[in-house]
Amino acid sequence: MLKALLFDDEYIVLEALSALVDWEGLGIELAGTAGDGIAALALFRAERPDIVLTDIRMPGMDGLTLIEQILQEGPDTICIVFSGFNEFEYVKRAIQLGVADYVEKPITEDIIEKALRKALEQIGSRNETKALKLAWENSRQELLEKATWELLQYGRPALPKWLESAGEDAHGIVGVTVLAASEDFPWPPLPDTLSMSLRNGPEFLNVLFHTVEPTRELWDSLVGAADHAEKSIGIGLTYAEPADAANSCREAQRALKSALFLQIKGAVRFDELGSLIKVPDGLHEREEALLVSLRAGSRSGLLEQVDRFILWLHAERLDAEIAEREMLKLIYLALDVAQETGESSGKPAALREGYMPHVEIREAAARGGQSQWFRTQFEQIADWSLKAKGNAKHIAVEQAQRYIEHNVSRDVSLQEVANHVGLNATYLSVLFKEVVGETYIKYVTRYRMELAKVLLRKGLKVQEASEKVGYLTHRHFAEVFKKYTGLTPGQYKDGESEKTGPRTKE
């Protein structure tokens, strides 16, 4: 509801107009009355009304002086003045001051309501104009933001559209600089600069269009604001042409990425990254140490190497994009090593189809979390690789056992079995002890003797049983059989096996 004030030095006029005019029906609140100019001005300052109705002649401060002061302090205020038939010069002066209407005395209810309706029309028309202007400004701002965003993405091809959207503001631009922050940053107001704040996913960009060459003081104020807020921001280079805003944007984003990776709370300028954009000595040795730990199957050793690698990257103050590239290279190398087992079941996310580490690490980088992401990938790879290696051990021993069973009638050597399963003979011997619980020789001997016992119970002759289990002479077979069972093959065959059990003499 609109607000109005009524001023007149005649008490009866104030009372009559207050009571007779249908203020509420007009959509107006009569917020107060005053009988002299000084009190009227104080009431105006307290209420800040939309409409003022005042007599021209009042004690303390005349109506003209009051109107002049009101319109100076509240130029949008609609002023209606009361005048007598012989006060033409006063009315003329009031119109020059900018009053919206005047009412001749004697004042009636109808005359006042007519003046108020006219004032309401003026207010409505003015508000409609303001709304249209605001809508136009908002639309222009939206178009300018869109054009600026396209300028950051496409550079020179987007310049004509940006120039059209910027209008007259584009003529005074002498340079452009882009800033990037990972959080909503309270950008300080900067002199001689037109700024445009944009959101790019997790990043907050601020494009500075300079109307004068930026000074050292300007950068100092930005750095100081970032330090004070303890926020990480990246600052691109300043370019003379708005068309080069895309270059400054990429530089600001890279500087921000480095600030987040190195955990710098403050501003990092792209031109300060020169010493960081390098591959330092010692990188290859650390990569090799990490992969050796993975091949060795030591989870704790691997993660220790990962932590050392991350600490080294930070200590070298490596540029984030260089560090990101090296991390990705190590992830892919580790995946190759982990998949050497050929195991395909139960793979972690880092080994499944559709895994895109180059996308994930950039998402992590936007939060400054590349290092933690890198460690998590190696934890997953290590856990799966160790499990797969364990499964592979059992599979190799099972293959060796089946080969021995199928060739038990021959004198099969450890080397022959190792060649069959594709392992080093010494390593296979170790696996037998680890998986089966006994050495290869003991396992082969035990399998042959148990099979010989079955054959003898079936009625085979000692010589036949000896040949079936791979012994060239029955005498050697008899010696081994007695050492294993405590009986000769003949005794066992004649039924004396019930008197004694197998022996496991070392």
Short mmCIF file of C-alpha atoms in Angstrom, two decimals:
data_model
loop_
_atom_site.label_atom_id
_atom_site.label_comp_id
_atom_site.label_asym_id
_atom_site.label_seq_id
_atom_site.Cartn_x
_atom_site.Cartn_y
_atom_site.Cartn_z
CA MET A 1 0.00 0.00 0.00
CA LEU A 2 1.21 3.50 -0.86
CA LYS A 3 1.87 5.97 1.92
CA ALA A 4 0.73 9.64 2.09
CA LEU A 5 1.27 12.62 4.45
CA LEU A 6 -1.04 15.62 4.87
CA PHE A 7 0.25 19.09 5.89
CA ASP A 8 -1.90 22.19 6.62
CA ASP A 9 -1.90 24.82 9.32
CA GLU A 10 -5.71 24.70 9.59
CA TYR A 11 -6.70 21.99 12.03
CA ILE A 12 -10.19 21.68 10.60
CA VAL A 13 -8.77 20.97 7.13
CA LEU A 14 -6.55 18.19 8.48
CA GLU A 15 -9.45 16.63 10.39
CA ALA A 16 -11.89 16.88 7.52
CA LEU A 17 -9.59 15.43 4.87
CA SER A 18 -8.41 12.69 7.20
CA ALA A 19 -11.97 11.60 7.87
CA LEU A 20 -13.76 12.21 4.58
CA VAL A 21 -11.31 10.95 1.95
CA ASP A 22 -11.56 7.17 1.27
CA TRP A 23 -7.81 6.62 1.70
CA GLU A 24 -8.06 2.85 2.05
CA GLY A 25 -10.34 2.58 -0.97
CA LEU A 26 -7.70 4.38 -3.00
CA GLY A 27 -5.04 1.97 -1.79
CA ILE A 28 -3.33 4.66 0.29
CA GLU A 29 -2.33 4.74 3.94
CA LEU A 30 -2.50 8.19 5.53
CA ALA A 31 0.61 7.85 7.66
CA GLY A 32 0.40 11.23 9.46
CA THR A 33 -0.41 14.93 9.48
CA ALA A 34 1.44 18.10 10.50
CA GLY A 35 0.43 21.75 11.02
CA ASP A 36 3.72 23.53 10.35
CA GLY A 37 6.62 23.23 7.92
CA ILE A 38 9.26 22.15 10.43
CA ALA A 39 7.15 19.33 11.86
CA ALA A 40 6.13 18.38 8.32
CA LEU A 41 9.75 17.97 7.18
CA ALA A 42 10.57 15.87 10.25
CA LEU A 43 7.55 13.63 9.56
CA PHE A 44 8.56 13.28 5.91
CA ARG A 45 12.04 12.16 6.89
CA ALA A 46 10.60 9.64 9.33
CA GLU A 47 7.97 8.13 7.01
CA ARG A 48 9.42 8.57 3.50
CA PRO A 49 5.94 8.68 1.86
CA ASP A 50 5.00 8.23 -1.77
CA ILE A 51 2.60 11.23 -1.76
CA VAL A 52 2.70 14.58 0.08
CA LEU A 53 -0.29 16.96 0.19
CA THR A 54 0.66 20.36 1.58
CA ASP A 55 -0.59 23.92 1.89
CA ILE A 56 1.64 26.60 0.31
CA ARG A 57 1.39 28.91 3.31
CA MET A 58 2.45 27.41 6.65
CA PRO A 59 4.26 28.69 9.76
CA GLY A 60 7.80 27.65 10.61
CA MET A 61 8.65 26.79 6.99
CA ASP A 62 6.46 27.75 4.05
CA GLY A 63 5.16 25.12 1.68
CA LEU A 64 7.47 26.07 -1.20
CA THR A 65 10.61 25.69 0.92
CA LEU A 66 9.21 22.43 2.28
CA ILE A 67 8.50 21.09 -1.23
CA GLU A 68 11.98 22.09 -2.42
CA GLN A 69 13.57 20.20 0.49
CA ILE A 70 11.30 17.15 0.02
CA LEU A 71 12.03 16.85 -3.71
CA GLN A 72 15.73 17.24 -3.05
CA GLU A 73 15.73 14.38 -0.55
CA GLY A 74 13.07 12.25 -2.25
CA PRO A 75 12.87 13.17 -5.95
CA ASP A 76 10.30 10.42 -6.67
CA THR A 77 7.82 11.85 -4.14
CA ILE A 78 4.52 13.02 -5.67
CA CYS A 79 3.74 16.48 -4.26
CA ILE A 80 0.23 18.05 -4.38
CA VAL A 81 -0.15 21.65 -3.14
CA PHE A 82 -3.18 23.59 -1.83
CA SER A 83 -3.45 27.22 -2.99
CA GLY A 84 -5.82 30.20 -2.72
CA PHE A 85 -7.26 32.03 -5.76
CA ASN A 86 -4.79 34.91 -5.31
CA GLU A 87 -1.64 32.78 -4.93
CA PHE A 88 -0.83 32.34 -8.64
CA GLU A 89 2.84 33.30 -8.26
CA TYR A 90 3.24 30.70 -5.51
CA VAL A 91 1.62 28.06 -7.71
CA LYS A 92 3.86 28.99 -10.61
CA ARG A 93 6.90 28.61 -8.37
CA ALA A 94 5.59 25.26 -7.08
CA ILE A 95 5.16 23.97 -10.64
CA GLN A 96 8.73 25.04 -11.43
CA LEU A 97 9.91 23.08 -8.41
CA GLY A 98 8.21 19.97 -9.83
CA VAL A 99 4.92 19.47 -8.00
CA ALA A 100 2.61 16.95 -9.65
CA ASP A 101 -0.64 18.86 -9.14
CA TYR A 102 -2.24 21.79 -7.30
CA VAL A 103 -5.70 22.14 -5.76
CA GLU A 104 -7.47 25.46 -5.32
CA LYS A 105 -9.24 26.23 -2.10
CA PRO A 106 -11.84 25.70 -0.84
CA ILE A 107 -10.90 21.99 -0.79
CA THR A 108 -13.57 19.34 -1.15
CA GLU A 109 -13.50 15.56 -0.82
CA ASP A 110 -14.09 15.07 -4.57
CA ILE A 111 -11.33 17.49 -5.58
CA ILE A 112 -8.79 15.77 -3.30
CA GLU A 113 -9.77 12.27 -4.48
CA LYS A 114 -9.48 13.40 -8.11
CA ALA A 115 -5.95 14.77 -7.40
CA LEU A 116 -5.02 11.58 -5.60
CA ARG A 117 -6.24 9.40 -8.50
CA LYS A 118 -4.15 11.50 -10.87
CA ALA A 119 -1.15 10.99 -8.55
CA LEU A 120 -1.81 7.25 -8.52
CA GLU A 121 -1.79 7.18 -12.32
CA GLN A 122 1.56 8.99 -12.31
CA ILE A 123 2.98 6.54 -9.79
CA GLY A 124 1.66 3.57 -11.80
CA SER A 125 3.10 4.93 -15.03
CA ARG A 126 6.42 5.64 -13.34
CA ASN A 127 6.56 2.16 -11.78
CA GLU A 128 5.73 0.59 -15.13
CA THR A 129 8.54 2.55 -16.72
CA LYS A 130 10.90 1.49 -13.93
CA ALA A 131 9.84 -2.14 -14.38
CA LEU A 132 10.43 -1.97 -18.10
CA LYS A 133 13.77 -0.31 -17.57
CA LEU A 134 14.75 -2.90 -14.95
CA ALA A 135 13.65 -5.74 -17.24
CA TRP A 136 15.66 -4.23 -20.06
CA GLU A 137 18.71 -3.82 -17.83
CA ASN A 138 18.36 -7.40 -16.59
CA SER A 139 17.98 -8.67 -20.13
CA ARG A 140 21.00 -6.65 -21.23
CA GLN A 141 22.98 -8.00 -18.26
CA GLU A 142 22.02 -11.58 -19.12
CA LEU A 143 23.02 -11.08 -22.74
CA LEU A 144 26.32 -9.53 -21.66
CA GLU A 145 27.04 -12.41 -19.25
CA LYS A 146 26.30 -14.94 -21.99
CA ALA A 147 28.47 -13.05 -24.48
CA THR A 148 31.30 -12.80 -21.91
CA TRP A 149 31.09 -16.54 -21.22
CA GLU A 150 31.32 -17.27 -24.94
CA LEU A 151 34.28 -14.89 -25.15
CA LEU A 152 36.05 -16.97 -22.47
CA GLN A 153 35.28 -20.18 -24.33
CA TYR A 154 35.86 -19.28 -27.95
CA GLY A 155 38.00 -16.14 -27.95
CA ARG A 156 38.11 -14.01 -31.10
CA PRO A 157 35.16 -15.66 -32.95
CA ALA A 158 32.90 -14.56 -30.05
CA LEU A 159 34.19 -10.95 -30.02
CA PRO A 160 31.57 -9.33 -32.34
CA LYS A 161 28.69 -10.58 -30.18
CA TRP A 162 30.43 -9.38 -27.02
CA LEU A 163 31.06 -5.91 -28.51
CA GLU A 164 27.39 -5.66 -29.44
CA SER A 165 26.28 -6.69 -25.94
CA ALA A 166 28.76 -4.41 -24.15
CA GLY A 167 27.72 -1.38 -26.21
CA GLU A 168 29.34 1.91 -25.24
CA ASP A 169 31.20 0.24 -22.34
CA ALA A 170 33.41 -1.63 -24.83
CA HIS A 171 34.98 1.54 -26.24
CA GLY A 172 37.05 2.38 -23.17
CA ILE A 173 38.47 -1.12 -22.53
CA VAL A 174 42.30 -1.21 -22.60
CA GLY A 175 42.86 -4.70 -21.14
CA VAL A 176 41.29 -7.85 -19.74
CA THR A 177 42.32 -10.15 -16.88
CA VAL A 178 40.53 -13.27 -15.64
CA LEU A 179 40.54 -14.48 -12.04
CA ALA A 180 39.45 -17.96 -10.87
CA ALA A 181 38.49 -19.18 -7.39
CA SER A 182 37.35 -22.56 -6.08
CA GLU A 183 34.82 -20.98 -3.74
CA ASP A 184 32.43 -18.05 -3.94
CA PHE A 185 35.00 -15.35 -3.39
CA PRO A 186 34.09 -11.83 -2.14
CA TRP A 187 35.84 -10.00 -4.99
CA PRO A 188 36.83 -6.52 -3.78
CA PRO A 189 35.69 -3.46 -5.79
CA LEU A 190 38.53 -2.39 -8.05
CA PRO A 191 39.06 1.11 -9.46
CA ASP A 192 38.99 1.75 -13.22
CA THR A 193 37.62 -1.74 -13.81
CA LEU A 194 34.37 -3.22 -15.11
CA SER A 195 33.95 -6.69 -13.65
CA MET A 196 31.77 -9.65 -14.59
CA SER A 197 31.33 -12.59 -12.20
CA LEU A 198 30.51 -15.99 -13.73
CA ARG A 199 30.09 -19.54 -12.43
CA ASN A 200 31.86 -22.40 -14.22
CA GLY A 201 30.92 -25.63 -12.48
CA PRO A 202 32.89 -25.68 -9.22
CA GLU A 203 34.87 -22.59 -10.26
CA PHE A 204 33.99 -18.95 -9.73
CA LEU A 205 35.38 -16.64 -12.42
CA ASN A 206 35.73 -12.88 -12.35
CA VAL A 207 36.49 -11.13 -15.65
CA LEU A 208 38.12 -7.72 -15.23
CA PHE A 209 37.79 -5.30 -18.14
CA HIS A 210 40.28 -2.50 -17.42
CA THR A 211 39.54 1.08 -18.43
CA VAL A 212 43.11 2.08 -17.53
CA GLU A 213 46.29 0.01 -17.42
CA PRO A 214 46.24 -2.08 -14.20
CA THR A 215 48.72 -0.95 -11.58
CA ARG A 216 50.75 -2.79 -8.99
CA GLU A 217 48.37 -1.45 -6.34
CA LEU A 218 45.45 -3.23 -8.03
CA TRP A 219 47.19 -6.62 -7.89
CA ASP A 220 48.29 -5.97 -4.31
CA SER A 221 44.69 -5.34 -3.30
CA LEU A 222 43.60 -8.62 -4.93
CA VAL A 223 46.39 -10.60 -3.30
CA GLY A 224 45.63 -8.97 0.04
CA ALA A 225 41.93 -9.85 -0.25
CA ALA A 226 42.76 -13.49 -1.06
CA ASP A 227 45.24 -13.73 1.81
CA HIS A 228 42.77 -12.15 4.24
CA ALA A 229 39.95 -14.48 3.19
CA GLU A 230 42.34 -17.48 3.20
CA LYS A 231 41.01 -18.52 -0.21
CA SER A 232 42.89 -19.94 -3.19
CA ILE A 233 42.60 -17.88 -6.37
CA GLY A 234 44.38 -17.96 -9.71
CA ILE A 235 45.17 -14.85 -11.77
CA GLY A 236 45.72 -15.02 -15.53
CA LEU A 237 47.86 -12.64 -17.55
CA THR A 238 46.48 -9.27 -18.66
CA TYR A 239 45.83 -8.93 -22.40
CA ALA A 240 45.21 -5.72 -24.32
CA GLU A 241 42.45 -7.22 -26.50
CA PRO A 242 39.15 -8.55 -25.06
CA ALA A 243 39.41 -11.32 -27.67
CA ASP A 244 42.30 -12.77 -25.63
CA ALA A 245 40.12 -13.23 -22.55
CA ALA A 246 40.05 -16.99 -23.31
CA ASN A 247 43.84 -17.17 -22.88
CA SER A 248 43.69 -15.33 -19.56
CA CYS A 249 40.88 -17.64 -18.42
CA ARG A 250 42.87 -20.82 -19.12
CA GLU A 251 45.87 -19.32 -17.32
CA ALA A 252 43.77 -18.35 -14.29
CA GLN A 253 42.33 -21.87 -14.11
CA ARG A 254 45.79 -23.42 -14.30
CA ALA A 255 47.11 -21.07 -11.61
CA LEU A 256 44.12 -21.95 -9.40
CA LYS A 257 44.71 -25.67 -9.93
CA SER A 258 48.33 -25.25 -8.81
CA ALA A 259 47.25 -23.23 -5.77
CA LEU A 260 44.83 -25.97 -4.74
CA PHE A 261 47.33 -28.78 -5.39
CA LEU A 262 50.07 -27.03 -3.41
CA GLN A 263 47.54 -26.03 -0.74
CA ILE A 264 48.32 -22.32 -1.12
CA LYS A 265 45.80 -20.09 0.65
CA GLY A 266 46.07 -16.86 -1.31
CA ALA A 267 46.60 -15.64 -4.86
CA VAL A 268 48.81 -17.38 -7.42
CA ARG A 269 49.55 -15.53 -10.66
CA PHE A 270 50.14 -17.48 -13.83
CA ASP A 271 53.42 -15.68 -14.49
CA GLU A 272 54.67 -17.09 -11.17
CA LEU A 273 54.28 -20.68 -12.40
CA GLY A 274 57.34 -20.57 -14.66
CA SER A 275 59.61 -22.37 -12.21
CA LEU A 276 56.91 -24.95 -11.48
CA ILE A 277 56.24 -26.01 -15.08
CA LYS A 278 59.03 -28.55 -15.31
CA VAL A 279 59.70 -32.23 -14.74
CA PRO A 280 62.24 -32.40 -11.90
CA ASP A 281 65.11 -34.86 -11.62
CA GLY A 282 64.37 -38.05 -9.70
CA LEU A 283 60.89 -38.61 -11.08
CA HIS A 284 61.74 -41.81 -12.97
CA GLU A 285 63.40 -43.44 -9.93
CA ARG A 286 60.35 -42.78 -7.76
CA GLU A 287 57.99 -44.17 -10.37
CA GLU A 288 60.09 -47.34 -10.61
CA ALA A 289 60.16 -47.76 -6.83
CA LEU A 290 56.40 -47.52 -6.70
CA LEU A 291 55.83 -50.10 -9.45
CA VAL A 292 58.41 -52.49 -7.97
CA SER A 293 56.48 -52.42 -4.68
CA LEU A 294 53.28 -53.24 -6.56
CA ARG A 295 54.91 -56.19 -8.35
CA ALA A 296 56.39 -57.44 -5.06
CA GLY A 297 52.89 -57.68 -3.61
CA SER A 298 53.62 -55.53 -0.56
CA ARG A 299 50.58 -53.37 0.20
CA SER A 300 52.23 -51.42 3.02
CA GLY A 301 55.38 -50.96 0.96
CA LEU A 302 53.37 -49.76 -2.03
CA LEU A 303 51.34 -47.20 -0.07
CA GLU A 304 54.51 -45.98 1.61
CA GLN A 305 55.99 -45.34 -1.84
CA VAL A 306 52.76 -43.58 -2.90
CA ASP A 307 52.92 -41.28 0.14
CA ARG A 308 56.58 -40.55 -0.54
CA PHE A 309 55.76 -39.74 -4.16
CA ILE A 310 53.00 -37.30 -3.15
CA LEU A 311 55.23 -35.59 -0.56
CA TRP A 312 57.97 -35.28 -3.14
CA LEU A 313 55.61 -33.66 -5.66
CA HIS A 314 54.58 -31.09 -3.06
CA ALA A 315 58.15 -30.49 -1.92
CA GLU A 316 59.18 -29.83 -5.53
CA ARG A 317 56.23 -27.37 -5.79
CA LEU A 318 55.35 -28.91 -9.11
CA ASP A 319 52.72 -27.27 -11.30
CA ALA A 320 49.37 -29.04 -10.84
CA GLU A 321 49.00 -29.99 -14.51
CA ILE A 322 52.49 -31.54 -14.60
CA ALA A 323 51.75 -33.44 -11.38
CA GLU A 324 48.37 -34.51 -12.76
CA ARG A 325 49.99 -35.85 -15.92
CA GLU A 326 52.55 -37.87 -13.95
CA MET A 327 49.86 -39.23 -11.61
CA LEU A 328 47.78 -40.40 -14.56
CA LYS A 329 50.82 -42.03 -16.18
CA LEU A 330 51.52 -43.95 -12.98
CA ILE A 331 47.88 -45.02 -12.65
CA TYR A 332 47.91 -46.52 -16.16
CA LEU A 333 51.27 -48.24 -15.59
CA ALA A 334 50.00 -49.67 -12.31
CA LEU A 335 46.86 -50.96 -14.01
CA ASP A 336 49.01 -52.81 -16.54
CA VAL A 337 51.07 -54.36 -13.74
CA ALA A 338 47.98 -55.31 -11.75
CA GLN A 339 46.36 -57.03 -14.72
CA GLU A 340 49.39 -59.19 -15.50
CA THR A 341 47.68 -61.97 -13.52
CA GLY A 342 44.86 -62.13 -16.06
CA GLU A 343 42.29 -62.18 -13.25
CA SER A 344 39.04 -60.47 -14.27
CA SER A 345 36.55 -61.06 -11.45
CA GLY A 346 35.81 -58.66 -8.62
CA LYS A 347 37.71 -55.76 -10.13
CA PRO A 348 37.66 -52.43 -8.24
CA ALA A 349 36.41 -49.24 -9.91
CA ALA A 350 39.94 -48.42 -11.03
CA LEU A 351 40.03 -51.59 -13.17
CA ARG A 352 36.52 -51.81 -14.57
CA GLU A 353 35.31 -50.95 -18.04
CA GLY A 354 34.38 -47.29 -18.40
CA TYR A 355 36.90 -46.13 -15.82
CA MET A 356 38.06 -42.63 -16.83
CA PRO A 357 40.82 -41.47 -14.49
CA HIS A 358 41.56 -38.38 -16.63
CA VAL A 359 38.02 -37.15 -15.89
CA GLU A 360 38.01 -38.14 -12.22
CA ILE A 361 41.34 -36.46 -11.46
CA ARG A 362 40.09 -33.17 -12.94
CA GLU A 363 36.99 -33.34 -10.79
CA ALA A 364 39.21 -34.01 -7.78
CA ALA A 365 41.50 -31.16 -8.81
CA ALA A 366 38.60 -28.71 -8.64
CA ARG A 367 38.47 -29.48 -4.91
CA GLY A 368 42.23 -29.64 -4.46
CA GLY A 369 41.92 -33.39 -3.88
CA GLN A 370 44.24 -34.87 -6.55
CA SER A 371 46.62 -36.35 -3.97
CA GLN A 372 43.92 -38.13 -1.97
CA TRP A 373 42.31 -39.38 -5.19
CA PHE A 374 45.69 -40.72 -6.37
CA ARG A 375 46.27 -42.60 -3.12
CA THR A 376 42.74 -44.07 -3.17
CA GLN A 377 43.28 -45.47 -6.67
CA PHE A 378 46.46 -47.21 -5.54
CA GLU A 379 44.74 -48.60 -2.45
CA GLN A 380 42.09 -50.19 -4.71
CA ILE A 381 44.66 -51.48 -7.19
CA ALA A 382 46.84 -52.92 -4.40
CA ASP A 383 43.94 -54.70 -2.69
CA TRP A 384 42.71 -56.29 -5.91
CA SER A 385 46.20 -57.13 -7.16
CA LEU A 386 47.15 -58.96 -3.95
CA LYS A 387 43.90 -60.91 -4.01
CA ALA A 388 44.40 -61.74 -7.69
CA LYS A 389 47.97 -62.84 -7.03
CA GLY A 390 46.73 -65.17 -4.29
CA ASN A 391 44.15 -66.65 -6.64
CA ALA A 392 46.79 -67.01 -9.35
CA LYS A 393 49.03 -68.96 -6.98
CA HIS A 394 46.29 -71.47 -6.26
CA ILE A 395 45.44 -71.78 -9.96
CA ALA A 396 49.10 -72.46 -10.87
CA VAL A 397 49.45 -75.17 -8.20
CA GLU A 398 46.15 -76.76 -9.24
CA GLN A 399 47.34 -76.87 -12.87
CA ALA A 400 50.60 -78.46 -11.75
CA GLN A 401 48.76 -81.06 -9.68
CA ARG A 402 46.53 -82.03 -12.60
CA TYR A 403 49.58 -82.38 -14.86
CA ILE A 404 51.29 -84.65 -12.32
CA GLU A 405 48.15 -86.80 -12.03
CA HIS A 406 47.83 -87.17 -15.82
CA ASN A 407 51.49 -88.09 -16.19
CA VAL A 408 52.03 -90.13 -13.05
CA SER A 409 53.23 -93.14 -15.06
CA ARG A 410 56.28 -91.14 -16.17
CA ASP A 411 59.13 -89.74 -14.17
CA VAL A 412 57.96 -86.08 -14.44
CA SER A 413 60.55 -83.53 -13.34
CA LEU A 414 59.86 -80.26 -11.53
CA GLN A 415 61.20 -78.36 -14.53
CA GLU A 416 58.76 -80.11 -16.89
CA VAL A 417 55.81 -79.20 -14.66
CA ALA A 418 57.06 -75.61 -14.25
CA ASN A 419 57.31 -75.25 -18.04
CA HIS A 420 53.76 -76.50 -18.38
CA VAL A 421 52.30 -73.87 -15.98
CA GLY A 422 54.64 -71.12 -17.22
CA LEU A 423 56.52 -70.51 -13.98
CA ASN A 424 60.10 -70.60 -12.85
CA ALA A 425 60.91 -74.07 -11.35
CA THR A 426 62.23 -72.61 -8.11
CA TYR A 427 59.16 -70.35 -7.75
CA LEU A 428 56.84 -73.33 -8.37
CA SER A 429 58.63 -75.28 -5.65
CA VAL A 430 58.04 -72.38 -3.24
CA LEU A 431 54.35 -72.17 -4.25
CA PHE A 432 53.88 -75.88 -3.53
CA LYS A 433 55.18 -75.43 -0.02
CA GLU A 434 53.04 -72.29 0.48
CA VAL A 435 49.76 -73.61 -0.99
CA VAL A 436 49.87 -77.39 -0.42
CA GLY A 437 51.92 -77.38 2.75
CA GLU A 438 54.65 -79.71 1.49
CA THR A 439 57.43 -79.65 -1.08
CA TYR A 440 56.99 -80.70 -4.68
CA ILE A 441 58.98 -83.95 -4.15
CA LYS A 442 56.97 -84.94 -1.09
CA TYR A 443 53.73 -84.20 -2.87
CA VAL A 444 54.67 -86.33 -5.92
CA THR A 445 55.87 -89.18 -3.68
CA ARG A 446 52.69 -89.08 -1.57
CA TYR A 447 50.45 -89.08 -4.65
CA ARG A 448 52.33 -92.04 -6.19
CA MET A 449 52.26 -94.10 -3.00
CA GLU A 450 48.53 -93.52 -2.40
CA LEU A 451 47.83 -94.50 -6.02
CA ALA A 452 50.08 -97.61 -5.64
CA LYS A 453 48.13 -98.69 -2.56
CA VAL A 454 44.90 -98.52 -4.57
CA LEU A 455 46.42 -100.50 -7.43
CA LEU A 456 47.82 -103.21 -5.12
CA ARG A 457 44.47 -103.59 -3.40
CA LYS A 458 42.93 -104.10 -6.83
CA GLY A 459 45.23 -107.10 -7.32
CA LEU A 460 47.94 -105.67 -9.61
CA LYS A 461 51.34 -107.24 -9.31
CA VAL A 462 54.11 -105.22 -7.67
CA GLN A 463 55.91 -104.75 -11.00
CA GLU A 464 52.71 -103.55 -12.67
CA ALA A 465 51.90 -101.12 -9.87
CA SER A 466 55.50 -99.85 -9.96
CA GLU A 467 55.25 -99.04 -13.66
CA LYS A 468 51.79 -97.44 -13.28
CA VAL A 469 53.12 -94.90 -10.74
CA GLY A 470 56.25 -94.02 -12.72
CA TYR A 471 59.06 -96.09 -11.18
CA LEU A 472 61.48 -97.65 -13.65
CA THR A 473 62.55 -100.49 -11.30
CA HIS A 474 60.33 -102.33 -8.84
CA ARG A 475 63.23 -102.42 -6.35
CA HIS A 476 63.32 -98.62 -6.07
CA PHE A 477 59.56 -98.60 -5.84
CA ALA A 478 59.65 -101.18 -3.02
CA GLU A 479 62.15 -99.08 -1.04
CA VAL A 480 60.08 -95.93 -1.31
CA PHE A 481 56.84 -97.79 -0.60
CA LYS A 482 58.21 -99.35 2.59
CA LYS A 483 59.57 -96.01 3.76
CA TYR A 484 56.13 -94.48 3.19
CA THR A 485 53.92 -97.27 4.59
CA GLY A 486 56.23 -99.34 6.85
CA LEU A 487 55.47 -102.40 4.70
CA THR A 488 56.83 -103.90 1.52
CA PRO A 489 54.49 -103.84 -1.47
CA GLY A 490 54.07 -107.61 -1.15
CA GLN A 491 53.14 -107.39 2.54
CA TYR A 492 50.65 -104.64 1.80
CA LYS A 493 49.18 -106.64 -1.06
CA ASP A 494 48.80 -109.71 1.25
CA GLY A 495 46.65 -107.69 3.66
CA GLU A 496 49.11 -106.64 6.33
CA SER A 497 48.16 -103.01 5.80
CA GLU A 498 45.56 -103.41 8.52
CA LYS A 499 48.32 -104.00 11.09
CA THR A 500 50.07 -100.70 10.53
CA GLY A 501 49.33 -97.32 8.92
CA PRO A 502 51.33 -95.16 6.48
CA ARG A 503 54.52 -93.61 7.72
CA THR A 504 55.54 -90.01 7.09
CA LYS A 505 59.22 -90.30 7.81
CA GLU A 506 61.12 -87.26 6.72
#
